[in-house]
Tab-separated table of C-alpha atoms in Angstrom:
chain	number	residue	atom	x	y	z
A	15	MET	CA	66.656	-43.473	4.227
A	16	SER	CA	63.332	-45.314	4.810
A	17	VAL	CA	60.731	-44.839	1.948
A	18	LYS	CA	57.211	-46.176	1.915
A	19	PRO	CA	56.654	-48.865	-0.613
A	20	GLU	CA	53.794	-46.948	-2.080
A	21	VAL	CA	55.850	-43.781	-2.636
A	22	ARG	CA	58.603	-45.753	-4.252
A	23	GLN	CA	56.086	-47.194	-6.751
A	24	GLU	CA	54.613	-43.699	-7.331
A	25	GLY	CA	58.035	-42.488	-8.386
A	26	LEU	CA	58.166	-45.540	-10.572
A	27	GLU	CA	54.751	-44.964	-12.281
A	28	ASP	CA	55.355	-41.590	-12.827
A	29	LEU	CA	58.534	-42.457	-14.733
A	30	LEU	CA	56.839	-44.883	-16.832
A	31	SER	CA	54.201	-42.570	-17.853
A	32	ARG	CA	56.339	-39.601	-18.743
A	33	PRO	CA	56.436	-39.073	-22.393
A	34	LEU	CA	59.874	-39.715	-24.118
A	35	LEU	CA	59.751	-36.793	-26.471
A	36	GLU	CA	58.971	-34.491	-23.547
A	37	THR	CA	62.069	-35.777	-21.824
A	38	ILE	CA	64.275	-35.384	-24.685
A	39	TRP	CA	62.792	-31.952	-25.615
A	40	ARG	CA	63.167	-30.466	-21.912
A	41	ARG	CA	66.451	-32.204	-20.956
A	42	ARG	CA	68.984	-29.973	-19.738
A	43	THR	CA	72.106	-30.652	-17.949
A	44	HIS	CA	72.381	-29.880	-13.950
A	45	ARG	CA	75.672	-29.697	-12.698
A	46	VAL	CA	74.945	-28.550	-9.052
A	47	SER	CA	74.157	-31.222	-6.765
A	48	ARG	CA	72.319	-31.027	-3.390
A	49	GLY	CA	74.750	-29.497	-0.753
A	50	ALA	CA	77.160	-27.844	-3.313
A	51	SER	CA	78.229	-24.502	-3.381
A	52	VAL	CA	79.080	-22.338	-6.436
A	53	SER	CA	81.684	-19.449	-6.255
A	54	ALA	CA	80.529	-17.147	-9.225
A	55	GLY	CA	80.967	-13.738	-8.368
A	56	SER	CA	77.755	-12.126	-7.973
A	57	MET	CA	75.953	-15.291	-8.596
A	58	SER	CA	77.700	-17.098	-5.739
A	59	TYR	CA	75.629	-19.595	-3.882
A	60	ARG	CA	76.195	-21.463	-0.856
A	61	SER	CA	73.967	-24.348	0.001
A	62	PRO	CA	72.184	-24.645	3.022
A	63	HIS	CA	71.638	-28.377	2.686
A	64	GLN	CA	73.659	-31.439	3.338
A	65	PRO	CA	74.463	-33.797	0.613
A	66	MET	CA	71.558	-35.948	-0.449
A	67	PRO	CA	72.805	-39.334	-2.018
A	68	LEU	CA	70.573	-41.423	-4.295
A	69	ASP	CA	68.656	-44.247	-2.310
A	70	GLU	CA	68.833	-47.702	-3.308
A	71	LEU	CA	65.939	-47.570	-5.720
A	72	GLU	CA	67.014	-44.571	-7.726
A	73	GLU	CA	70.482	-46.278	-8.194
A	74	ALA	CA	68.948	-49.556	-9.051
A	75	VAL	CA	66.721	-48.089	-11.865
A	76	LEU	CA	70.062	-46.618	-13.493
A	77	ILE	CA	71.989	-49.714	-12.994
A	78	ALA	CA	69.031	-51.622	-14.818
A	79	LEU	CA	69.960	-49.517	-17.678
A	80	THR	CA	73.451	-50.788	-17.978
A	81	GLY	CA	72.342	-54.498	-18.178
A	82	CYS	CA	70.654	-56.682	-20.731
A	83	SER	CA	66.814	-56.112	-21.396
A	84	GLY	CA	65.936	-58.835	-23.773
A	85	LEU	CA	67.022	-60.880	-27.018
A	86	THR	CA	68.217	-59.749	-29.894
A	87	MET	CA	66.902	-60.566	-33.559
A	88	PRO	CA	69.191	-61.727	-36.331
A	89	ASP	CA	67.017	-60.077	-39.039
A	90	ARG	CA	69.811	-60.072	-41.938
A	91	PRO	CA	70.059	-61.952	-45.174
A	92	PHE	CA	71.923	-65.309	-45.430
A	93	GLU	CA	72.531	-65.064	-49.211
A	94	ASP	CA	73.619	-62.525	-51.768
A	95	PRO	CA	70.515	-61.801	-53.907
A	96	ARG	CA	72.646	-61.026	-57.047
A	97	ASP	CA	73.979	-64.722	-57.242
A	98	GLY	CA	72.404	-66.530	-54.397
A	99	LYS	CA	75.887	-67.356	-52.977
A	100	PRO	CA	75.813	-67.648	-49.149
A	101	ILE	CA	76.961	-64.696	-46.917
A	102	MET	CA	78.191	-64.570	-43.432
A	103	ALA	CA	75.097	-64.253	-41.252
A	104	LYS	CA	76.244	-64.796	-37.593
A	105	PRO	CA	78.488	-61.940	-36.774
A	106	ASN	CA	77.209	-61.345	-33.235
A	107	LEU	CA	79.158	-61.722	-30.170
A	108	ASN	CA	76.131	-61.871	-27.940
A	109	THR	CA	72.331	-62.822	-28.076
A	110	ALA	CA	71.220	-60.831	-25.258
A	111	GLY	CA	70.291	-57.230	-25.951
A	112	ARG	CA	71.014	-54.145	-24.026
A	113	THR	CA	69.404	-50.803	-23.869
A	114	ALA	CA	71.495	-49.430	-26.595
A	115	GLY	CA	72.770	-50.436	-29.864
A	116	SER	CA	76.241	-52.171	-30.108
A	117	PRO	CA	78.347	-53.054	-33.210
A	118	ASP	CA	77.737	-56.749	-33.883
A	119	ASN	CA	76.235	-56.796	-30.538
A	120	ALA	CA	79.817	-56.781	-29.137
A	121	GLN	CA	78.636	-55.332	-25.723
A	122	GLY	CA	82.292	-54.265	-25.071
A	123	THR	CA	81.078	-51.779	-22.450
A	124	HIS	CA	81.597	-52.414	-18.633
A	125	PHE	CA	80.252	-50.153	-16.134
A	126	PHE	CA	81.341	-48.947	-12.695
A	127	MET	CA	79.194	-46.983	-10.202
A	128	ILE	CA	80.711	-44.651	-7.781
A	129	ASP	CA	79.027	-43.280	-4.628
A	130	ASP	CA	79.379	-42.565	-1.083
A	131	THR	CA	79.597	-46.322	0.106
A	132	GLY	CA	82.278	-47.259	-2.477
A	133	THR	CA	83.133	-48.015	-6.132
A	134	TYR	CA	81.566	-51.006	-7.811
A	135	TYR	CA	81.963	-53.132	-10.848
A	136	LEU	CA	78.467	-53.759	-12.313
A	137	ARG	CA	77.793	-57.134	-13.609
A	138	LYS	CA	75.540	-57.823	-16.926
A	139	LEU	CA	72.776	-59.947	-15.469
A	140	PRO	CA	70.826	-62.072	-17.956
A	141	PRO	CA	67.671	-60.597	-18.954
A	142	ALA	CA	64.568	-61.449	-17.106
A	143	PRO	CA	61.608	-60.416	-19.277
A	144	ASP	CA	59.165	-62.068	-17.143
A	145	LEU	CA	59.768	-60.262	-13.838
A	146	PRO	CA	57.627	-57.219	-12.884
A	147	PHE	CA	59.126	-53.750	-13.161
A	148	SER	CA	58.841	-52.946	-9.564
A	149	ALA	CA	60.954	-51.742	-6.955
A	150	ASP	CA	61.661	-54.995	-5.364
A	151	THR	CA	62.815	-56.413	-8.527
A	152	LEU	CA	65.076	-53.548	-9.566
A	153	ILE	CA	66.651	-53.473	-6.157
A	154	GLU	CA	67.177	-57.274	-5.822
A	155	ARG	CA	68.930	-57.246	-9.349
A	156	ALA	CA	71.022	-54.328	-8.564
A	157	ARG	CA	72.371	-55.991	-5.517
A	158	ARG	CA	73.169	-59.108	-7.367
A	159	SER	CA	74.972	-56.970	-10.155
A	160	LYS	CA	77.343	-54.749	-7.605
A	161	VAL	CA	80.812	-56.016	-7.101
A	162	LYS	CA	82.670	-53.936	-4.877
A	163	VAL	CA	86.184	-52.762	-6.100
A	164	LEU	CA	86.924	-50.177	-3.618
A	165	ASP	CA	85.461	-49.197	-0.071
A	166	HIS	CA	85.646	-45.699	-0.817
A	167	ARG	CA	84.730	-43.221	-3.594
A	168	LEU	CA	87.217	-43.476	-6.598
A	169	ASP	CA	88.982	-40.009	-6.570
A	170	VAL	CA	92.497	-38.601	-6.468
A	171	PRO	CA	94.178	-37.634	-3.207
A	172	ALA	CA	93.139	-34.439	-1.692
A	173	GLY	CA	94.643	-31.468	-3.226
A	174	MET	CA	95.408	-33.121	-6.534
A	175	ARG	CA	92.150	-32.093	-8.273
A	176	ASP	CA	93.856	-30.070	-10.925
A	177	PHE	CA	94.933	-30.983	-14.241
A	178	PRO	CA	95.754	-33.773	-15.528
A	179	ALA	CA	93.324	-35.343	-12.910
A	180	TYR	CA	90.415	-33.196	-13.469
A	181	LEU	CA	89.547	-30.496	-16.178
A	182	ASP	CA	88.890	-26.752	-15.490
A	183	SER	CA	85.690	-25.914	-13.434
A	184	ASN	CA	84.652	-29.711	-13.491
A	185	ARG	CA	86.932	-30.216	-10.231
A	186	PHE	CA	84.646	-28.146	-8.165
A	187	LEU	CA	81.406	-29.875	-9.067
A	188	SER	CA	82.286	-33.400	-10.258
A	189	ASN	CA	82.249	-36.495	-7.957
A	190	LEU	CA	81.260	-34.815	-4.988
A	191	PRO	CA	79.891	-36.444	-1.838
A	192	GLY	CA	76.164	-37.313	-2.506
A	193	THR	CA	76.715	-37.760	-5.991
A	194	THR	CA	76.545	-41.133	-8.033
A	195	ILE	CA	78.684	-41.598	-11.007
A	196	PHE	CA	78.578	-44.172	-13.695
A	197	LEU	CA	81.809	-44.848	-15.574
A	198	PRO	CA	81.945	-46.815	-18.844
A	199	VAL	CA	85.072	-48.698	-19.707
A	200	VAL	CA	85.111	-50.645	-23.094
A	201	ASP	CA	86.934	-53.865	-23.862
A	202	LEU	CA	87.779	-53.333	-27.764
A	203	SER	CA	89.868	-56.620	-28.069
A	204	HIS	CA	87.083	-58.866	-28.619
A	205	GLN	CA	85.246	-57.185	-31.217
A	206	TYR	CA	88.531	-56.246	-32.691
A	207	ILE	CA	88.963	-59.885	-33.671
A	208	ASN	CA	85.507	-60.509	-34.435
A	209	ALA	CA	85.281	-57.358	-36.679
A	210	LEU	CA	88.342	-58.439	-38.562
A	211	MET	CA	86.961	-61.640	-39.376
A	212	TYR	CA	83.493	-60.014	-40.450
A	213	LEU	CA	85.698	-57.538	-42.707
A	214	LEU	CA	87.179	-60.673	-44.592
A	215	THR	CA	84.054	-62.259	-45.322
A	216	GLN	CA	83.725	-60.171	-48.446
A	217	PRO	CA	83.037	-61.856	-51.620
A	218	GLU	CA	86.140	-62.934	-53.816
A	219	GLY	CA	88.033	-59.925	-54.921
A	220	ALA	CA	86.735	-57.479	-52.206
A	221	ARG	CA	88.824	-58.531	-49.473
A	222	PRO	CA	91.352	-56.001	-48.357
A	223	THR	CA	94.897	-56.283	-47.856
A	224	LEU	CA	95.659	-55.412	-44.333
A	225	VAL	CA	98.676	-53.378	-44.086
A	226	ASP	CA	100.770	-51.634	-41.200
A	227	ASP	CA	100.942	-48.097	-41.296
A	228	ARG	CA	103.572	-48.111	-38.302
A	229	ALA	CA	105.672	-50.426	-40.417
A	230	PHE	CA	106.100	-48.723	-43.755
A	231	TYR	CA	102.657	-49.968	-44.780
A	232	ARG	CA	103.942	-53.501	-45.241
A	233	PRO	CA	101.566	-56.380	-45.230
A	234	ALA	CA	100.495	-57.105	-41.604
A	235	GLY	CA	101.133	-60.854	-41.571
A	236	VAL	CA	99.115	-61.479	-44.693
A	237	ARG	CA	101.610	-62.148	-47.487
A	238	LYS	CA	100.773	-65.549	-48.131
A	239	TRP	CA	97.001	-64.670	-48.149
A	240	VAL	CA	97.605	-62.015	-50.988
A	241	LYS	CA	99.753	-64.541	-52.959
A	242	SER	CA	97.097	-67.138	-52.898
A	243	GLY	CA	94.600	-64.608	-54.083
A	244	PHE	CA	92.302	-64.755	-50.908
A	245	LEU	CA	92.963	-61.022	-50.264
A	246	ASN	CA	93.032	-58.420	-53.146
A	247	ALA	CA	96.435	-56.645	-53.130
A	248	ASP	CA	94.688	-53.747	-54.973
A	249	ILE	CA	92.653	-53.018	-51.772
A	250	LYS	CA	94.807	-51.758	-49.283
A	251	LEU	CA	93.603	-51.166	-45.794
A	252	PRO	CA	95.894	-49.621	-42.753
A	253	LEU	CA	95.438	-51.044	-39.393
A	254	GLY	CA	95.441	-47.622	-38.105
A	255	ALA	CA	92.309	-46.879	-40.182
A	256	LEU	CA	90.535	-49.371	-38.331
A	257	GLY	CA	90.467	-47.514	-34.979
A	258	PRO	CA	88.657	-48.692	-32.265
A	259	MET	CA	86.108	-50.562	-34.788
A	260	ARG	CA	83.421	-48.202	-33.415
A	261	THR	CA	83.204	-50.487	-30.664
A	262	GLN	CA	83.126	-47.533	-28.135
A	263	VAL	CA	79.957	-46.005	-29.489
A	264	GLU	CA	77.735	-48.143	-27.407
A	265	ALA	CA	79.138	-46.649	-24.308
A	266	ASP	CA	77.969	-43.164	-25.517
A	267	LEU	CA	74.564	-44.345	-26.370
A	268	LEU	CA	74.121	-45.964	-23.074
A	269	LEU	CA	74.995	-42.835	-21.269
A	270	GLN	CA	72.773	-40.794	-23.145
A	271	ASN	CA	69.918	-43.163	-22.426
A	272	MET	CA	70.930	-43.122	-18.636
A	273	MET	CA	70.989	-39.311	-18.776
A	274	LEU	CA	67.471	-39.097	-20.335
A	275	VAL	CA	66.022	-41.561	-17.628
A	276	ALA	CA	67.787	-39.700	-14.850
A	277	ASP	CA	66.307	-36.425	-16.107
A	278	ALA	CA	62.817	-37.976	-16.241
A	279	MET	CA	63.213	-39.243	-12.667
A	280	GLY	CA	63.857	-35.472	-11.606
A	281	LEU	CA	67.414	-35.901	-10.925
A	282	GLY	CA	70.327	-34.094	-11.961
A	283	ALA	CA	72.215	-35.434	-14.827
A	284	TRP	CA	75.406	-34.509	-16.273
A	285	ILE	CA	77.763	-36.141	-18.829
A	286	HIS	CA	81.301	-34.760	-18.733
A	287	ALA	CA	84.967	-35.454	-18.456
A	288	THR	CA	86.184	-38.204	-16.178
A	289	ILE	CA	89.270	-38.142	-14.174
A	290	HIS	CA	92.098	-38.687	-16.627
A	291	PRO	CA	91.660	-42.221	-17.973
A	292	GLN	CA	95.239	-43.465	-17.422
A	293	ILE	CA	95.226	-42.041	-13.791
A	294	MET	CA	91.866	-43.500	-13.132
A	295	LEU	CA	92.745	-46.947	-14.349
A	296	GLY	CA	96.122	-46.989	-12.496
A	297	ASP	CA	98.755	-46.636	-15.401
A	298	PRO	CA	102.117	-47.116	-13.985
A	299	LYS	CA	103.162	-43.743	-15.664
A	300	PHE	CA	100.784	-41.989	-13.001
A	301	SER	CA	100.475	-44.385	-10.152
A	302	ARG	CA	103.508	-43.318	-8.223
A	303	ALA	CA	101.746	-39.957	-7.870
A	304	TYR	CA	97.945	-40.887	-8.004
A	305	GLY	CA	98.233	-44.463	-6.591
A	306	ARG	CA	96.687	-47.531	-8.025
A	307	MET	CA	93.021	-46.092	-8.239
A	308	LEU	CA	91.028	-48.891	-10.021
A	309	GLY	CA	93.920	-51.235	-10.316
A	310	PHE	CA	93.811	-52.481	-13.800
A	311	ASP	CA	96.361	-54.903	-15.150
A	312	PHE	CA	98.573	-53.104	-17.413
A	313	VAL	CA	101.237	-54.401	-20.093
A	314	THR	CA	104.137	-52.497	-21.248
A	315	PRO	CA	105.811	-53.669	-24.332
A	316	ARG	CA	109.586	-54.420	-24.402
A	317	PHE	CA	111.340	-51.628	-26.231
A	318	ARG	CA	112.696	-52.505	-29.634
A	319	LEU	CA	114.883	-50.258	-31.754
A	320	ALA	CA	112.036	-50.081	-34.346
A	321	ASP	CA	109.770	-48.321	-31.832
A	322	VAL	CA	111.877	-45.146	-32.207
A	323	LEU	CA	110.229	-44.768	-35.822
A	324	ARG	CA	107.029	-46.806	-35.278
A	325	TRP	CA	105.775	-45.181	-32.036
A	326	HIS	CA	108.448	-42.214	-31.415
A	327	VAL	CA	109.576	-43.993	-28.313
A	328	PRO	CA	113.182	-42.666	-27.924
A	329	LEU	CA	114.796	-44.530	-25.503
A	330	PRO	CA	114.088	-47.986	-23.400
A	331	ARG	CA	113.280	-45.916	-20.293
A	332	TYR	CA	110.404	-44.294	-22.095
A	333	ALA	CA	108.803	-47.790	-22.942
A	334	ALA	CA	105.801	-47.188	-20.402
A	335	LEU	CA	104.478	-44.590	-23.031
A	336	ARG	CA	103.036	-47.735	-24.871
A	337	SER	CA	101.731	-49.443	-21.773
A	338	HIS	CA	97.934	-50.235	-21.788
A	339	PRO	CA	95.262	-51.964	-19.553
A	340	VAL	CA	94.367	-55.535	-20.441
A	341	GLY	CA	91.932	-56.599	-17.679
A	342	LEU	CA	90.677	-55.987	-13.987
A	343	ARG	CA	90.870	-58.578	-11.384
A	344	VAL	CA	89.345	-58.544	-7.908
A	345	GLY	CA	90.096	-61.295	-5.331
A	346	GLY	CA	91.703	-63.288	-8.044
A	347	GLN	CA	88.621	-63.174	-10.245
A	348	HIS	CA	88.666	-61.346	-13.799
A	349	LEU	CA	85.932	-59.162	-13.935
A	350	ILE	CA	87.621	-57.709	-17.327
A	351	LYS	CA	89.612	-59.785	-19.400
A	352	ALA	CA	90.981	-58.745	-22.860
A	353	ALA	CA	91.474	-60.998	-25.708
A	354	CYS	CA	95.258	-60.759	-25.647
A	355	PRO	CA	98.294	-62.057	-23.639
A	356	PRO	CA	99.068	-62.578	-20.688
A	357	ASN	CA	95.328	-63.344	-20.194
A	358	TYR	CA	95.874	-65.937	-22.755
A	359	PRO	CA	99.262	-67.941	-23.656
A	360	SER	CA	99.210	-66.662	-27.063
A	361	MET	CA	97.307	-64.603	-29.750
A	362	GLU	CA	96.478	-67.839	-31.479
A	363	LYS	CA	94.613	-68.913	-28.069
A	364	ALA	CA	93.019	-65.572	-27.944
A	365	VAL	CA	91.578	-65.723	-31.333
A	366	ASP	CA	90.390	-69.339	-30.759
A	367	SER	CA	88.704	-68.086	-27.647
A	368	VAL	CA	86.632	-65.605	-29.547
A	369	VAL	CA	85.723	-68.179	-32.127
A	370	GLN	CA	84.554	-70.990	-29.567
A	371	ALA	CA	82.561	-68.239	-27.831
A	372	LYS	CA	80.511	-68.035	-30.911
A	373	PHE	CA	80.611	-71.561	-32.263
A	374	GLY	CA	82.117	-73.757	-29.818
A	375	PRO	CA	80.197	-76.353	-27.888
A	376	ASP	CA	79.014	-73.505	-25.320
A	377	GLY	CA	78.856	-70.951	-27.901
A	378	ILE	CA	76.001	-68.631	-28.712
A	379	TYR	CA	75.218	-70.116	-32.061
A	380	THR	CA	75.000	-73.607	-30.782
A	381	ASP	CA	72.566	-72.656	-28.095
A	382	VAL	CA	69.317	-74.058	-29.657
A	383	GLU	CA	67.150	-73.054	-26.643
A	384	THR	CA	67.931	-69.299	-26.966
A	385	PHE	CA	67.120	-69.228	-30.496
A	386	ALA	CA	63.905	-71.079	-30.145
A	387	ARG	CA	62.789	-68.086	-27.670
A	388	ILE	CA	64.085	-65.525	-30.328
A	389	TYR	CA	62.115	-66.921	-33.204
A	390	LYS	CA	58.516	-68.239	-33.820
A	391	GLY	CA	57.862	-71.961	-34.499
A	392	ASP	CA	61.014	-73.718	-35.853
A	393	TYR	CA	62.391	-70.835	-37.413
A	394	GLY	CA	65.149	-70.638	-34.875
A	395	ARG	CA	66.452	-74.154	-35.871
A	396	ARG	CA	66.189	-73.042	-39.478
A	397	TYR	CA	68.409	-70.147	-38.963
A	398	LEU	CA	71.015	-72.070	-36.837
A	399	ALA	CA	71.019	-74.639	-39.926
A	400	GLU	CA	71.012	-72.356	-42.727
A	401	ALA	CA	72.897	-69.121	-41.648
A	402	HIS	CA	76.516	-69.433	-42.617
A	403	GLU	CA	79.516	-69.102	-40.293
A	404	TYR	CA	82.931	-67.872	-40.675
A	405	ASP	CA	85.070	-69.634	-43.653
A	406	GLN	CA	87.971	-71.438	-42.093
A	407	ARG	CA	90.279	-69.286	-44.057
A	408	VAL	CA	88.824	-66.070	-42.579
A	409	ILE	CA	89.643	-67.523	-39.281
A	410	ASP	CA	92.933	-68.643	-40.190
A	411	CYS	CA	93.733	-65.197	-41.872
A	412	VAL	CA	92.830	-63.291	-38.918
A	413	ARG	CA	94.795	-65.472	-36.690
A	414	ASP	CA	97.640	-64.459	-38.712
A	415	VAL	CA	96.891	-60.778	-38.534
A	416	CYS	CA	96.610	-60.791	-34.788
A	417	VAL	CA	99.697	-62.956	-34.367
A	418	TYR	CA	101.584	-60.401	-36.531
A	419	ILE	CA	100.402	-57.375	-34.538
A	420	HIS	CA	101.277	-58.815	-31.192
A	421	SER	CA	104.762	-60.170	-32.330
A	422	THR	CA	105.555	-56.910	-34.135
A	423	HIS	CA	104.359	-54.367	-31.562
A	424	GLY	CA	104.574	-56.171	-28.347
A	425	ARG	CA	100.710	-55.643	-27.540
A	426	PHE	CA	97.230	-56.408	-29.045
A	427	PRO	CA	95.685	-54.277	-30.322
A	428	ALA	CA	98.668	-52.063	-31.119
A	429	HIS	CA	96.647	-49.213	-33.302
A	430	ALA	CA	94.111	-48.988	-30.441
A	431	GLU	CA	93.840	-49.927	-26.772
A	432	ALA	CA	92.582	-53.391	-25.580
A	433	ILE	CA	90.663	-51.548	-22.862
A	434	HIS	CA	89.339	-48.061	-23.914
A	435	VAL	CA	87.942	-45.230	-21.486
A	436	PRO	CA	85.823	-42.933	-23.548
A	437	GLY	CA	86.711	-40.499	-20.991
A	438	ILE	CA	83.155	-39.251	-19.989
A	439	TRP	CA	81.031	-40.484	-17.118
A	440	LEU	CA	77.670	-39.532	-16.030
A	441	GLN	CA	76.938	-37.861	-12.729
A	442	THR	CA	73.462	-38.175	-11.195
A	443	HIS	CA	72.341	-36.303	-7.987
A	444	HIS	CA	69.475	-34.722	-6.419
A	445	VAL	CA	69.523	-30.997	-7.656
A	446	GLU	CA	70.048	-27.934	-5.589
A	447	SER	CA	66.606	-26.651	-6.306
A	448	GLU	CA	67.004	-23.340	-4.756
A	449	TYR	CA	70.322	-22.433	-6.900
A	450	TYR	CA	68.305	-22.988	-10.067
A	451	GLU	CA	65.171	-21.216	-8.717
A	452	ARG	CA	67.351	-18.090	-7.802
A	453	PHE	CA	69.188	-17.648	-10.977
A	454	PHE	CA	67.491	-19.160	-13.808
A	455	ALA	CA	64.260	-18.622	-15.676
A	456	LYS	CA	63.384	-22.097	-16.248
A	457	GLY	CA	66.017	-23.931	-14.157
A	458	THR	CA	64.103	-27.254	-13.531
A	459	THR	CA	61.370	-29.342	-14.872
A	460	ASP	CA	57.966	-30.549	-13.216
A	461	ALA	CA	59.874	-33.922	-12.787
A	462	HIS	CA	62.450	-32.049	-10.549
A	463	ALA	CA	59.634	-30.087	-8.627
A	464	ARG	CA	57.946	-33.404	-7.856
A	465	HIS	CA	60.787	-35.805	-7.044
A	466	ASP	CA	61.072	-35.682	-3.407
A	467	ALA	CA	57.376	-35.991	-3.084
A	468	GLN	CA	57.117	-39.059	-5.180
A	469	TRP	CA	60.425	-40.880	-4.406
A	470	HIS	CA	61.143	-39.799	-0.704
A	471	ALA	CA	58.084	-38.812	1.071
């Protein structure tokens, strides 16, 4: 679709001028895309239109929202105000910021985009604050971000859109021709290690003893740390209580931002259940029926007799019940690489990789130039010099916990997935305006009414 440059810029300018509160207040889900039909008794509707895919600029605006938008600020104390003792003040895994918050700026969320031309992994490009917010900039960066994973729209084979692949009525409107889907997948593994370290930076007497609720609440590889007094035996924290360490929250926040922007653009925006996550990633339990789909690498822990009690796996032939995704490779290149074996020779090496990414020669906390851009004057240098890093005992203790988890349970993490799928995605599309005008009192907004004139004339 050829669109005049001045029209494309008009759409962007209207988007930038639209009040945020108005967008939030008037936001409504629009599930019916251009060209779709709805079977609903006396309110059935058959579209006279062909599907109308998003154009390159419309997708580029939404792709930009998945990436980096600037640099974060380490606005936190360095000392305990009660006694002046230093506290850990370098918890983050990244310095670049996104359009939504992330625990310890872990940024574990990776995005895929699915449209009529294929299925793409979206790279996070470095922030470019000096570039203009123009159609040309957005499109150029979107092209650089996209890595084709499949040359077709990710979907199950024809005739298999029932459960467990799709839920209920979603199967009739979700992932149709002409729609663009944004799918978040969250790497929990790096932040799992980092958050354990942050947890154990508590003052003397306040560091919890990690116990394994899948092994009769025994110490999770930390007996010597309890005996030495580094951990407090009276404060017990089960591994299962840690869950995903809240790392998955970032994906939800990013999707909400994207939904609001799509609505402000005059597009339909619908957050809803994905294809079943295990089917979609290519879990071996489902791949025979549905194919390899996205083709993630999976690890299936070797069956152990204790798994009968720990994980309710009754026999070796059911070991695949505990399989989990650990990465995605395309053309031999890792696009997603969890911090665990087999991506690393051992859990010791995996933990060391997280530490090195923060404090090693090429780590974020040795990047003097970046902190000079974050702070005024020489405050960046002062922060790097004065803010404390992890005590070596913290690193060593966490290493022991991670080794315990992997050696005991055959995978890391054991009580959460290395790569987690929130189970929701965002569908964006041009709305079937006549459907909403026919049946609903306030079916669309002025942004929907103006969309074609401002983005496609």
